XYZ file of N, CA and C in Angstrom:
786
model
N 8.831 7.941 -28.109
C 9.617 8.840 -28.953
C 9.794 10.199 -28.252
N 10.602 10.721 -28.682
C 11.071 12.080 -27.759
C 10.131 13.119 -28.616
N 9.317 14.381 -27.219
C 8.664 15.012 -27.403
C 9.493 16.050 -28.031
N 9.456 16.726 -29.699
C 10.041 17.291 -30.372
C 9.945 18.864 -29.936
N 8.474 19.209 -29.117
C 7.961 20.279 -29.186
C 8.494 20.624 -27.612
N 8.954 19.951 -26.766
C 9.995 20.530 -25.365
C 11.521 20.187 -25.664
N 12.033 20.488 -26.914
C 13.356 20.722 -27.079
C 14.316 22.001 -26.450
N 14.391 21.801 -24.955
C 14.856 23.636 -25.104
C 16.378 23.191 -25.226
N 16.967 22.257 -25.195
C 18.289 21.792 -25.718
C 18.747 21.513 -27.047
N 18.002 21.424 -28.106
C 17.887 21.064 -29.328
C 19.632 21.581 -29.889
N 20.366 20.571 -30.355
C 21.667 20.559 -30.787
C 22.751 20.901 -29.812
N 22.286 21.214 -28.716
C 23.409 20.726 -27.671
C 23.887 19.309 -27.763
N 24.967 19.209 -27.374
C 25.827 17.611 -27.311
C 26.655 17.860 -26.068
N 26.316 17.059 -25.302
C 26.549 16.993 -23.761
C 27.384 16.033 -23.391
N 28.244 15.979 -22.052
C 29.440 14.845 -21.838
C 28.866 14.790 -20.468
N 28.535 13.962 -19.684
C 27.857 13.856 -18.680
C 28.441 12.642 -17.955
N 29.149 12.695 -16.367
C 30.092 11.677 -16.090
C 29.032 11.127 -14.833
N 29.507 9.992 -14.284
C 28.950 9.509 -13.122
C 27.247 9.496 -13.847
N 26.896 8.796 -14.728
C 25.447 8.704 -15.480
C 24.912 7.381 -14.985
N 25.611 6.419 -14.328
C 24.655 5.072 -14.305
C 23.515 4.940 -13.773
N 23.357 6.405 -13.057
C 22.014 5.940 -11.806
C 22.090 7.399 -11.151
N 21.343 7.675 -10.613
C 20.679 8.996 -9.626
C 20.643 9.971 -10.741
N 21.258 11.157 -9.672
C 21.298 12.719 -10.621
C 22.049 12.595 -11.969
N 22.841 11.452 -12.270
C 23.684 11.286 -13.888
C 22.482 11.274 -14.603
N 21.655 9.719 -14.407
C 20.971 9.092 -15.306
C 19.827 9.618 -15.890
N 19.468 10.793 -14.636
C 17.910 12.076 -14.298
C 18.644 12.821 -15.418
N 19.252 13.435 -15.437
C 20.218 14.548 -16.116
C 20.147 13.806 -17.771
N 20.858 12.963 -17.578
C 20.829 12.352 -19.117
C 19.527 12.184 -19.998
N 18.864 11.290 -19.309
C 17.048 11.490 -19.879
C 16.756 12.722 -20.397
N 17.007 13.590 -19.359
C 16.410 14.896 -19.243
C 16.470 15.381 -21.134
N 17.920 15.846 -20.731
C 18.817 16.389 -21.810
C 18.523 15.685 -22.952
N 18.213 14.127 -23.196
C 17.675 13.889 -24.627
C 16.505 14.221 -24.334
N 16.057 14.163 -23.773
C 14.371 14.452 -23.461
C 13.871 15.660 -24.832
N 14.966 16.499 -23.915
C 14.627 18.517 -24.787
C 15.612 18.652 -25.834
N 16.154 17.448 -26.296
C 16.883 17.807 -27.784
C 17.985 17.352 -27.963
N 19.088 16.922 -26.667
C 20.634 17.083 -26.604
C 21.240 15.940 -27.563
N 22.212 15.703 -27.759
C 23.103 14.748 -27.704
C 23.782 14.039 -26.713
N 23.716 12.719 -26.048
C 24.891 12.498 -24.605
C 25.370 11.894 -24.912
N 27.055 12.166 -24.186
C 27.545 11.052 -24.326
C 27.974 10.600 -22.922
N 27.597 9.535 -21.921
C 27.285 9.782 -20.880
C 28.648 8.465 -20.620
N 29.084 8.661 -19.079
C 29.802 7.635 -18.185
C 29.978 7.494 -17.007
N 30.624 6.011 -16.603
C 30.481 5.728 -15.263
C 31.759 4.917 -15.198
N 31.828 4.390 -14.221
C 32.412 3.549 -13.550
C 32.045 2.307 -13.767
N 30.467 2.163 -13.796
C 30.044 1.263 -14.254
C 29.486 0.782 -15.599
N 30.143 -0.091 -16.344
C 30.264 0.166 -17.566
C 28.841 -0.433 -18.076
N 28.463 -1.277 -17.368
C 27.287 -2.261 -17.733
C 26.233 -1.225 -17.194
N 25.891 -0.683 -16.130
C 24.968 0.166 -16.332
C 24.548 1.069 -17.139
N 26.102 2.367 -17.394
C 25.829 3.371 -18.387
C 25.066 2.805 -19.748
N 25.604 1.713 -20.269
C 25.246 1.254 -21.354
C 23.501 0.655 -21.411
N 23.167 0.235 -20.520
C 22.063 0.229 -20.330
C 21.212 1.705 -20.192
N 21.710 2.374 -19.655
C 20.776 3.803 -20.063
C 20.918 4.076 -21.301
N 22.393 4.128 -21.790
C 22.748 4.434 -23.460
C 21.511 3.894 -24.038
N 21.483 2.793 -24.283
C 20.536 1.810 -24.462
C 19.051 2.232 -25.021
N 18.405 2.562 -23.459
C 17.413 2.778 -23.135
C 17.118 4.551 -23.657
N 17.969 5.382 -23.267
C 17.306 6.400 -24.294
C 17.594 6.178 -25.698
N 18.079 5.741 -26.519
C 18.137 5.941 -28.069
C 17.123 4.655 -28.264
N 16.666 3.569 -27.578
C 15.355 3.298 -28.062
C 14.136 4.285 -27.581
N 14.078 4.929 -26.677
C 12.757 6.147 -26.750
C 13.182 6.722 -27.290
N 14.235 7.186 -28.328
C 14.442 8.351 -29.178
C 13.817 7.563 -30.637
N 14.251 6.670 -30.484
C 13.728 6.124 -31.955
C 14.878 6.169 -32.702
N 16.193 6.719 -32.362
C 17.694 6.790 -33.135
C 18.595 6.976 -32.548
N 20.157 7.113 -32.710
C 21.330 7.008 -31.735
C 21.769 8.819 -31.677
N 21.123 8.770 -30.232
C 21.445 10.124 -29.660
C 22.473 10.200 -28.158
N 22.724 9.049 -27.802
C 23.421 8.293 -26.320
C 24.165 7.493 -27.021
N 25.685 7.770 -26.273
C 26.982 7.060 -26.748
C 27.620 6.837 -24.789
N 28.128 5.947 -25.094
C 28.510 5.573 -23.554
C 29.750 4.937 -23.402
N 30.620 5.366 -22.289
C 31.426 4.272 -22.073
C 32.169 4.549 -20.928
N 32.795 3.480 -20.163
C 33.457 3.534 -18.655
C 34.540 4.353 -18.556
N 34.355 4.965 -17.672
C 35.298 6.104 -16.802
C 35.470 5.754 -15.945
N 36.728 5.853 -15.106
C 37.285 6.489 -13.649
C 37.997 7.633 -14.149
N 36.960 8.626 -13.463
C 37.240 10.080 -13.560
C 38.653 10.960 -13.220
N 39.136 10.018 -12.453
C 40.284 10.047 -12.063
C 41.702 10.018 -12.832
N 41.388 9.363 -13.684
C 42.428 9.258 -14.796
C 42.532 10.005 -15.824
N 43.696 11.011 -15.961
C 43.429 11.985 -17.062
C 43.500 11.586 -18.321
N 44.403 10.470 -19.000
C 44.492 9.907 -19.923
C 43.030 9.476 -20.552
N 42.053 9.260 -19.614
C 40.730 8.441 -20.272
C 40.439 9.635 -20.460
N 40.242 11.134 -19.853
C 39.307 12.419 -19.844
C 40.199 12.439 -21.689
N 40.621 12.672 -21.785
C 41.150 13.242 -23.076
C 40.581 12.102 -24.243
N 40.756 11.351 -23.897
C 40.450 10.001 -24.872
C 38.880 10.434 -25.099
N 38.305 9.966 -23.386
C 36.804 10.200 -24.210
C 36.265 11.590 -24.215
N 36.571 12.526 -23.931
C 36.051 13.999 -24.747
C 36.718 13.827 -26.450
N 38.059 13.663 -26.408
C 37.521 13.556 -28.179
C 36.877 12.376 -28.706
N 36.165 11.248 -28.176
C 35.664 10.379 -29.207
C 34.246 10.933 -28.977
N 33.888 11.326 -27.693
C 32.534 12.366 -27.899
C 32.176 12.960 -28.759
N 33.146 14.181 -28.795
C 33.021 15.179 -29.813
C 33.177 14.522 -31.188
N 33.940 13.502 -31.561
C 33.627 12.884 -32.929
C 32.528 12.362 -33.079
N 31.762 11.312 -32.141
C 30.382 10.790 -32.022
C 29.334 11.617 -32.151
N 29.411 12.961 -31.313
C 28.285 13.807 -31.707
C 28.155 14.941 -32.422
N 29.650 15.225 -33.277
C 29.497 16.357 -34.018
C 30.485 17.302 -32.809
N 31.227 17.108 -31.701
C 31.067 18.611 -31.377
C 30.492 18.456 -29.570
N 31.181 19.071 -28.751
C 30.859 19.379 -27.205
C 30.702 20.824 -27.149
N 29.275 20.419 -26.543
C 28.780 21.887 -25.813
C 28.491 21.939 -24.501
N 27.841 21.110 -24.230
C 27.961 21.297 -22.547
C 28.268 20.142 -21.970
N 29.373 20.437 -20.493
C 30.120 19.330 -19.757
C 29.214 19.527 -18.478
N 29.044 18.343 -17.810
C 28.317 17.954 -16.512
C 29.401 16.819 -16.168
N 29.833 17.801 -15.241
C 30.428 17.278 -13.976
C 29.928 16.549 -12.877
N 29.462 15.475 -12.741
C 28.468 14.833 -12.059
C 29.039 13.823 -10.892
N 30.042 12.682 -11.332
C 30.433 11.758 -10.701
C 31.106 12.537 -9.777
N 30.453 11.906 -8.091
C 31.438 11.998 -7.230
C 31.135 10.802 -5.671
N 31.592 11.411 -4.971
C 31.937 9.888 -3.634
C 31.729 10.923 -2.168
N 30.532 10.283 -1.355
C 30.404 10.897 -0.290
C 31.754 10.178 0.820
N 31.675 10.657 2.264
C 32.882 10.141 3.069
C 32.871 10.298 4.304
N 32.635 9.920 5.179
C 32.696 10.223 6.848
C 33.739 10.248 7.077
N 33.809 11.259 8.873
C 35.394 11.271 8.994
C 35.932 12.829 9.701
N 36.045 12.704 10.763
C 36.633 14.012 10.946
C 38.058 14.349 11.058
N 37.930 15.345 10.734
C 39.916 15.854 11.301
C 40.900 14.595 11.733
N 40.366 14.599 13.097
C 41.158 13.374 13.410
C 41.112 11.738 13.477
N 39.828 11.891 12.521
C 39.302 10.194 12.329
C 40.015 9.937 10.729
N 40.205 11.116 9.797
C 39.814 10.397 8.533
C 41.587 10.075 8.222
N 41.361 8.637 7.155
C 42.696 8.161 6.819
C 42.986 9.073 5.594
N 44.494 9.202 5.430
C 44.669 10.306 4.069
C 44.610 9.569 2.857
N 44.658 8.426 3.253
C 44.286 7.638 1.515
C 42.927 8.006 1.338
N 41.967 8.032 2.313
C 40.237 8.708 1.932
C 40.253 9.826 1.813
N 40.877 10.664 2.299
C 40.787 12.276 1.938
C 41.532 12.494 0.474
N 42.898 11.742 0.338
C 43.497 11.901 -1.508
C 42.134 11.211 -2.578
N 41.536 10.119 -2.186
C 40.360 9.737 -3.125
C 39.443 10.832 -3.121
N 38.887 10.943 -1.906
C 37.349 12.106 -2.221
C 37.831 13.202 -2.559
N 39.246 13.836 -2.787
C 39.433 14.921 -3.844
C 40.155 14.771 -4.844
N 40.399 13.244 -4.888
C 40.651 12.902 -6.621
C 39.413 13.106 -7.295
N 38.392 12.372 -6.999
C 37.098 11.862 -7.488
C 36.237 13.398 -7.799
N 36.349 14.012 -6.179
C 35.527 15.062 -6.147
C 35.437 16.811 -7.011
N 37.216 16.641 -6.778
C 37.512 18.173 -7.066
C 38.709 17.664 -8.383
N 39.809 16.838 -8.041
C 40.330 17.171 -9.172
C 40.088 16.806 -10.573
N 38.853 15.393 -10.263
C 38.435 15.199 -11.910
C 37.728 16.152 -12.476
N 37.252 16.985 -11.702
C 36.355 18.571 -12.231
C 37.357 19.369 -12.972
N 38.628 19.397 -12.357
C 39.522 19.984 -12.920
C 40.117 19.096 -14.543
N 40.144 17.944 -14.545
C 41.226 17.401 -15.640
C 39.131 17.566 -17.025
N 38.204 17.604 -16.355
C 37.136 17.878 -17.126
C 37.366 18.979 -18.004
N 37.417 20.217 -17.232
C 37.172 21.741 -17.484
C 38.261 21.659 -18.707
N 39.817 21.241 -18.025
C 40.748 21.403 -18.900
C 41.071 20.829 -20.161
N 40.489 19.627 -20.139
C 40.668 18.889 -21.393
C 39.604 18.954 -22.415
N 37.953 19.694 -21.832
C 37.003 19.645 -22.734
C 36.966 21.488 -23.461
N 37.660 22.403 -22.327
C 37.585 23.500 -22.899
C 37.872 23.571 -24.767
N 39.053 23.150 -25.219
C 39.259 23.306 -26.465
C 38.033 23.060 -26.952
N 37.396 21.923 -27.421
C 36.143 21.931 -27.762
C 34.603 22.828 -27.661
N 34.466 23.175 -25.549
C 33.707 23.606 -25.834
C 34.162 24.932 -26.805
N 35.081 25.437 -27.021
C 35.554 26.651 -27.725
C 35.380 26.617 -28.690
N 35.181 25.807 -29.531
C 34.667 25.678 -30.897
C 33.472 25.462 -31.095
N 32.097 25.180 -30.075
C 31.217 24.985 -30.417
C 30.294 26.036 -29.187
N 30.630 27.176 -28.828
C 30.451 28.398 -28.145
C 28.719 29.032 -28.986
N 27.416 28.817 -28.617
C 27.742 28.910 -27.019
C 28.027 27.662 -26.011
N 28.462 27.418 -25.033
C 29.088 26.153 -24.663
C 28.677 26.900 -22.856
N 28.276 25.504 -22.215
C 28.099 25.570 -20.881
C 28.744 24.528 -19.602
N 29.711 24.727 -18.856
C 30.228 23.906 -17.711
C 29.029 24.026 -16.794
N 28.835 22.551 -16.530
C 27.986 22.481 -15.269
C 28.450 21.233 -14.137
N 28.855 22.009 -12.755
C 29.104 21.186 -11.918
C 28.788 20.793 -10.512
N 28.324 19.322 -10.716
C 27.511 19.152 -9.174
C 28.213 19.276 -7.844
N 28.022 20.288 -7.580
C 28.354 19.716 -5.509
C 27.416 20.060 -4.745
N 27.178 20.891 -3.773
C 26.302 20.045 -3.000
C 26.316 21.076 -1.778
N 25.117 21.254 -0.762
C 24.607 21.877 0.151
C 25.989 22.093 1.159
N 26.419 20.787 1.229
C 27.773 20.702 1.922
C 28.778 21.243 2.241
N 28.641 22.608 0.873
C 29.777 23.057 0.721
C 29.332 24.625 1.699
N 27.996 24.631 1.924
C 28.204 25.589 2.732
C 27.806 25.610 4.407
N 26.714 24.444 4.484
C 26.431 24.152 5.835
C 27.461 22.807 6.417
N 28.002 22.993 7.084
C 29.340 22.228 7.760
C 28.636 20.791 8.659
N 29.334 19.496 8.508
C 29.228 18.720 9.157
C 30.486 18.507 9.621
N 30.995 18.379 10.951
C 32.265 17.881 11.327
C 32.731 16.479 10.866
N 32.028 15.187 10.979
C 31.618 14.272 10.681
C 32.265 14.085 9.081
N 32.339 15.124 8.105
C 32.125 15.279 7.231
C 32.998 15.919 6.035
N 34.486 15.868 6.838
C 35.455 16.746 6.744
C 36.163 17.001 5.429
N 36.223 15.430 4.762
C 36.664 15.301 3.358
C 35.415 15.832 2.305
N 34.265 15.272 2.542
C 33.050 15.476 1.255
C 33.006 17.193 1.806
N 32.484 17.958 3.052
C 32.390 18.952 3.074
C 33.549 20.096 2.196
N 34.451 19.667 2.716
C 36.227 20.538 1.631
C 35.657 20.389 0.085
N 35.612 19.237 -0.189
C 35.509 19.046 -1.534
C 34.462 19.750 -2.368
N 33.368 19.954 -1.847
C 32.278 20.573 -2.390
C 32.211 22.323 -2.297
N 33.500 22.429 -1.164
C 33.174 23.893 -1.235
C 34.280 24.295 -2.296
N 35.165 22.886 -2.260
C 36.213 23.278 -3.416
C 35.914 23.555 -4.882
N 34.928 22.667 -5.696
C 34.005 22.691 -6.203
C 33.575 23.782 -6.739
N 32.756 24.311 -5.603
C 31.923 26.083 -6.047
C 33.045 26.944 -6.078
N 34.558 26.717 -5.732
C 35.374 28.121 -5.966
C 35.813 28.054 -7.723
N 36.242 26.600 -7.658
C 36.926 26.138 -9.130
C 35.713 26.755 -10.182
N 34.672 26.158 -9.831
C 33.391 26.982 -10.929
C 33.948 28.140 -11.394
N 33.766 29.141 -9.860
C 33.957 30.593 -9.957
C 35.351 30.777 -10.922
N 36.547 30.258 -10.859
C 37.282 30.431 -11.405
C 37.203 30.315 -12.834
N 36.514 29.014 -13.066
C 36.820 28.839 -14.569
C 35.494 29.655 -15.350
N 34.794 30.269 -14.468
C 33.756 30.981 -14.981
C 34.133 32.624 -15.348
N 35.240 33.140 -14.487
C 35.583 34.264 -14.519
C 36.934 34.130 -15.750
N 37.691 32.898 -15.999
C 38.847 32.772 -17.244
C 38.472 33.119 -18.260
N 36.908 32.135 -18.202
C 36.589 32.333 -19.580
C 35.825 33.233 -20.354
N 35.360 34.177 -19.189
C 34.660 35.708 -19.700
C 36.000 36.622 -19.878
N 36.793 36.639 -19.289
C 37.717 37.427 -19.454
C 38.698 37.081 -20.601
N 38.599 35.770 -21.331
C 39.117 35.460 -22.574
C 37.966 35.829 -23.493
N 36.804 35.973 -22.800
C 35.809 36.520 -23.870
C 35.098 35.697 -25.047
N 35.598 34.207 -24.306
C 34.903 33.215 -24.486
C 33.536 33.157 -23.971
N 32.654 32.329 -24.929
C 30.888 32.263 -24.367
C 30.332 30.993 -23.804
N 31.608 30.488 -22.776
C 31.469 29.145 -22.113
C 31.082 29.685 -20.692
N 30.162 29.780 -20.488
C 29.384 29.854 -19.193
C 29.902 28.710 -17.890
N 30.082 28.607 -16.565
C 30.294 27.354 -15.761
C 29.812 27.808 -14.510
N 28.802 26.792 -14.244
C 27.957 27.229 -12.968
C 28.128 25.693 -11.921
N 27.670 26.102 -10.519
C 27.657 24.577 -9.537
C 26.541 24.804 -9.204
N 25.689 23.695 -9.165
C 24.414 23.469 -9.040
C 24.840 22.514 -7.326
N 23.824 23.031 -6.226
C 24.124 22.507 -4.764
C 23.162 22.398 -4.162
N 22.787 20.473 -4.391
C 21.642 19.731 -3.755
C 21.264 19.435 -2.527
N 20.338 19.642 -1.943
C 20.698 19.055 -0.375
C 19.979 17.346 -0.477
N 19.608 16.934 0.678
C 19.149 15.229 0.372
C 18.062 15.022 -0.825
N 18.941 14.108 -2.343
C 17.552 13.800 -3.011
C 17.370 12.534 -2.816
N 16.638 12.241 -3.215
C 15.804 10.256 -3.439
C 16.887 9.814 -4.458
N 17.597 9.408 -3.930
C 18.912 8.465 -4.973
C 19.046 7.379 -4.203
N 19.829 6.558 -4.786
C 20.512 5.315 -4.371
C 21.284 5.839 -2.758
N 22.162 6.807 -2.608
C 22.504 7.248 -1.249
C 21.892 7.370 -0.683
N 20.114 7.674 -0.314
C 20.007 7.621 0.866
C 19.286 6.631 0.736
N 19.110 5.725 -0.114
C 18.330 4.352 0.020
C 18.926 3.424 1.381
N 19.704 3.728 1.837
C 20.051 2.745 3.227
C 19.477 3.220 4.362
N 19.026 4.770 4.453
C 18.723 5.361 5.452
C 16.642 4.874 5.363
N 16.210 4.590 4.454
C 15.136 3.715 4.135
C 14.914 3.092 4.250
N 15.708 1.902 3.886
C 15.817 0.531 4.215
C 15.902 0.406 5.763
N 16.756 0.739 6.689
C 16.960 0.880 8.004
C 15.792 1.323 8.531
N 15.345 2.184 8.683
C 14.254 3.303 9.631
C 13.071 3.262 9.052
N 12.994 2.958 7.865
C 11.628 3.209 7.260
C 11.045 4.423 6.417
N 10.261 4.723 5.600
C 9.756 5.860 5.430
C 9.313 7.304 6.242
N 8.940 6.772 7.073
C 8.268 7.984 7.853
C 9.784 8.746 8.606
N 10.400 7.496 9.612
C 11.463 7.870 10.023
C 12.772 8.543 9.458
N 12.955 7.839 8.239
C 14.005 8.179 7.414
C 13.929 9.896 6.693
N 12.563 9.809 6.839
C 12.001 11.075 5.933
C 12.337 12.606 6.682
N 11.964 11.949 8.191
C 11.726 13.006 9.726
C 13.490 13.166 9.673
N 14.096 12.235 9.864
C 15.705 12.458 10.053
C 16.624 13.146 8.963
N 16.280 12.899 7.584
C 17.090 13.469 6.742
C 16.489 14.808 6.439
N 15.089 15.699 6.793
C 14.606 16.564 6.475
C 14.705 17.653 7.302
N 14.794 16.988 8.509
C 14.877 18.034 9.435
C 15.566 19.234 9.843
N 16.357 19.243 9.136
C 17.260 21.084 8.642
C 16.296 21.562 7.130
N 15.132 21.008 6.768
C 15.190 21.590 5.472
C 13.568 21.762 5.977
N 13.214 23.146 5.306
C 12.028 23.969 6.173
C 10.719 23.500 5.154
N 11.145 22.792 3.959
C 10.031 22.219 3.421
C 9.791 21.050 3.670
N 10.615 20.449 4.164
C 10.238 18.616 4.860
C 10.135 17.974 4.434
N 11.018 18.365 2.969
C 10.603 16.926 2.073
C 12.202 16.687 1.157
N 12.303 15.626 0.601
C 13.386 15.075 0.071
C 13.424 15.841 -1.255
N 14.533 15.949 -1.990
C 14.833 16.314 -3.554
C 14.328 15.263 -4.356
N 13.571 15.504 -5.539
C 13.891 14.281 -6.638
C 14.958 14.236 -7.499
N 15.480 13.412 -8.520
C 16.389 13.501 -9.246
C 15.894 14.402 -10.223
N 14.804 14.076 -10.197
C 14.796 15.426 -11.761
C 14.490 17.046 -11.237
N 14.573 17.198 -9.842
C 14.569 18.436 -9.663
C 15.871 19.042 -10.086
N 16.998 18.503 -9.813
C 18.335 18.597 -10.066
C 18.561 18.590 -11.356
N 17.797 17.627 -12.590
C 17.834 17.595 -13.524
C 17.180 18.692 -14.441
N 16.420 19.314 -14.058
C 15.930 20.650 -14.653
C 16.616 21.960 -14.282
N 17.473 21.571 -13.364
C 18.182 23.000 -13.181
C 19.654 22.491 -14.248
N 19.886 21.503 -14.419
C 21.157 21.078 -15.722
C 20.283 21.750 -17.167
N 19.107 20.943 -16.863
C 18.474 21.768 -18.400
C 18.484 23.255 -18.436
N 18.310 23.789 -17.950
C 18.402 25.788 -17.461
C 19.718 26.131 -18.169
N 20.828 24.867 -17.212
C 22.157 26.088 -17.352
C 22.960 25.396 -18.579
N 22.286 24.208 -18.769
C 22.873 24.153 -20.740
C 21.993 24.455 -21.696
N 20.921 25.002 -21.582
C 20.351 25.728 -22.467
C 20.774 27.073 -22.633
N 20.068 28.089 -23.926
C 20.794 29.038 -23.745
C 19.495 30.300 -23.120
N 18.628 29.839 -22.689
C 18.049 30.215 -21.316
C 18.710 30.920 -20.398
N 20.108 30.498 -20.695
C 20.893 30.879 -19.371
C 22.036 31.557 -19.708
N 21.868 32.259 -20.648
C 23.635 32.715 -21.652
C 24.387 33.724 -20.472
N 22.918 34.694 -19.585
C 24.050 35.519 -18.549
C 23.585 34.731 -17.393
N 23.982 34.037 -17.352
C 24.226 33.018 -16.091
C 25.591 32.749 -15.802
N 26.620 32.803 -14.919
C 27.762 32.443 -14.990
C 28.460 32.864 -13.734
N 29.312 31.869 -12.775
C 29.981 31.587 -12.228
C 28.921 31.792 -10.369
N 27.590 31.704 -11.095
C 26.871 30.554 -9.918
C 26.438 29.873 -9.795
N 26.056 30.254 -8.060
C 25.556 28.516 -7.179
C 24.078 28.631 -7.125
N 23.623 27.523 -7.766
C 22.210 27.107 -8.046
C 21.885 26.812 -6.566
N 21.323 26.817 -5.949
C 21.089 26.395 -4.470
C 19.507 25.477 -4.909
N 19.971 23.871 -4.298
C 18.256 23.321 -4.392
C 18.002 22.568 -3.236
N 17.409 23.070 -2.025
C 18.001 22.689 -0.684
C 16.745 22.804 0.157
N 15.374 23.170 -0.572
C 14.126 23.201 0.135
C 14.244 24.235 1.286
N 15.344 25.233 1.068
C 15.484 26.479 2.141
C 16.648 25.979 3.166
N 17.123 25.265 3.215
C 18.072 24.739 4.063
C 19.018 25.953 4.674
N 19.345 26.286 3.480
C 20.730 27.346 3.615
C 20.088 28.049 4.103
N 19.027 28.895 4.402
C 18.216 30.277 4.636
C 18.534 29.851 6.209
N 17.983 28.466 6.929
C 18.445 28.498 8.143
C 19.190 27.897 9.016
C-alpha cells in the first residue's frame, strides 16, 4: 500500500509519456509513491498497462490510467490529455519523457533519421506543452517537466541528431517557462539532463563487455564513476512537480555525476 506519510505530491495528477520502462516507469512509481495521480503512456501498449496495473494494485485503488501513444501524432496528444484530465479530475503536471537516441554525423545521418529524432524528440514536447497548457491553467499550481539529457551540452560528433535535439529541448523549456510567467500564469517548466543511467539503453553495452568493462567505458567522462539510477532521475521529477519547487522555473536540472564541470 502506498506510504501516506511521504506524499509530497498528494493531489497532483500527472501525464507522463514514454512510461513502459526506464526513467517513465521510475517516474511513475515515484509520483504515486508521494500522492499523484498518473496517467501514463507508451508506444507500448502492453507494457504501460502492465505498470498501470501494477501500481493501483500497491495502491490498493485506481490511481494509474494508461494508454498507447506515438507521441508524434497530435491528434492522439489532444485526445489523451483530455481523457486524462477527465480520469483524474484535472492535469497538473506534464512529463515529457518519451524519446529515441541516434548515431550519425553530419555527413553519415539519413534525413528520414534526423525528421524522426526531432519528431519524437523536440516536436512532441512541443504538441505536449501546447495541447496540455489549457488544463494545466485551470489546475495552477501546475508544473512542465522535460527530459533531455547531458547531450545537450557536452557534444558528440557521432551524435548529431540526439545531440540538436536535446539542446533543442532545454531552449523550448526556457521558452515556455518565460510565456508563462509573463502571462502570469503559475505553470512552472523545467529540463531535467541525465548523463548514463542503468536503463534498458545501456543494457547492450553490458551484455557485450561485461560489468566491470561496460562500467570503465560509459563512466569515464563522469568524475564519480558510477552510472545514474532510474530513480535518481525520478526524484528530481518529484522536486519539480511538487510545490517544493513553485520558484523553480525555466531550469536545467543537471544529473551527470559532475560530467559537465569537466
Amino acid at each position: 500500500m502506498t506510504d501516506i506519510t511521504a506524499q509530497r505530491v498528494a493531489g497532483k495528477r500527472a501525464f507522463i509519456t514514454g512510461a513502459a520502462g526506464g526513467l517513465g516507469a521510475a517516474t511513475a512509481r515515484m509520483l504515486a509513491r508521494h500522492g499523484a495521480k498518473v496517467f501514463i503512456t507508451d508506444i507500448d501498449e502492453t507494457a504501460v498497462k502492465s505498470l498501470a496495473d501494477e501500481i493501483n494494485r500497491d495502491a490498493g485503488s485506481q490511481i494509474a490510467w494508461c494508454a498507447a501513444q506515438d507521441v508524434r501524432d497530435e491528434a492522439t496528444w489532444q485526445r489523451l490529455l483530455a481523457e486524462a484530465a477527465q480520469a483524474m479530475g484535472g492535469l497538473s503536471v506534464l512529463v515529457n519523457n518519451a524519446g529515441v537516441g541516434s548515431l550519425g554525423s553530419v555527413e553519415n545521418i539519413d534525413m528520414k533519421e534526423w525528421r524522426r529524432v526531432m519528431a519524437i524528440n523536440v516536436e512532441s514536447i512541443v504538441l505536449g506543452c501546447k495541447y496540455a497548457m489549457p488544463f494545466l491553467r485551470d489546475q495552477q499550481p501546475g508544473s512542465i517537466i522535460n527530459i533531455s539529457s547531458v547531450a545537450a551540452f557536452k557534444v558528440d560528433p557521432d551524435y548529431t541528431a540526439y545531440n540538436t535535439s536535446k539542446a533543442a529541448v532545454a531552449m523550448l523549456t526556457k521558452s515556455v517557462a518565460v510565456d508563462c510567467a509573463r502571462q502570469k500564469m503559475d505553470v512552472r517548466c523545467n529540463s531535467i539532463h541525465p548523463a548514463f543511467i542503468r536503463t534498458g539503453i545501456v543494457a547492450p553495452f553490458f551484455a557485450s563487455l561485461g560489468e566491470e568493462e561496460a562500467t570503465r567505458k560509459l563512466t569515464r567522462g563522469i568524475p564519480m564513476r558510477r552510472l545514474g539510477d532510474p530513480d535518481d532521475v525520478a526524484y528530481a521529477v518529484l522536486y519539480l512537480a511538487s510545490d517544493e519547487s513553485r520558484y523553480v522555473t525555466a531550469a536545467e536540472l543537471v544529473l551527470d555525476g559532475g560530467a559537465c564541470a569537466v
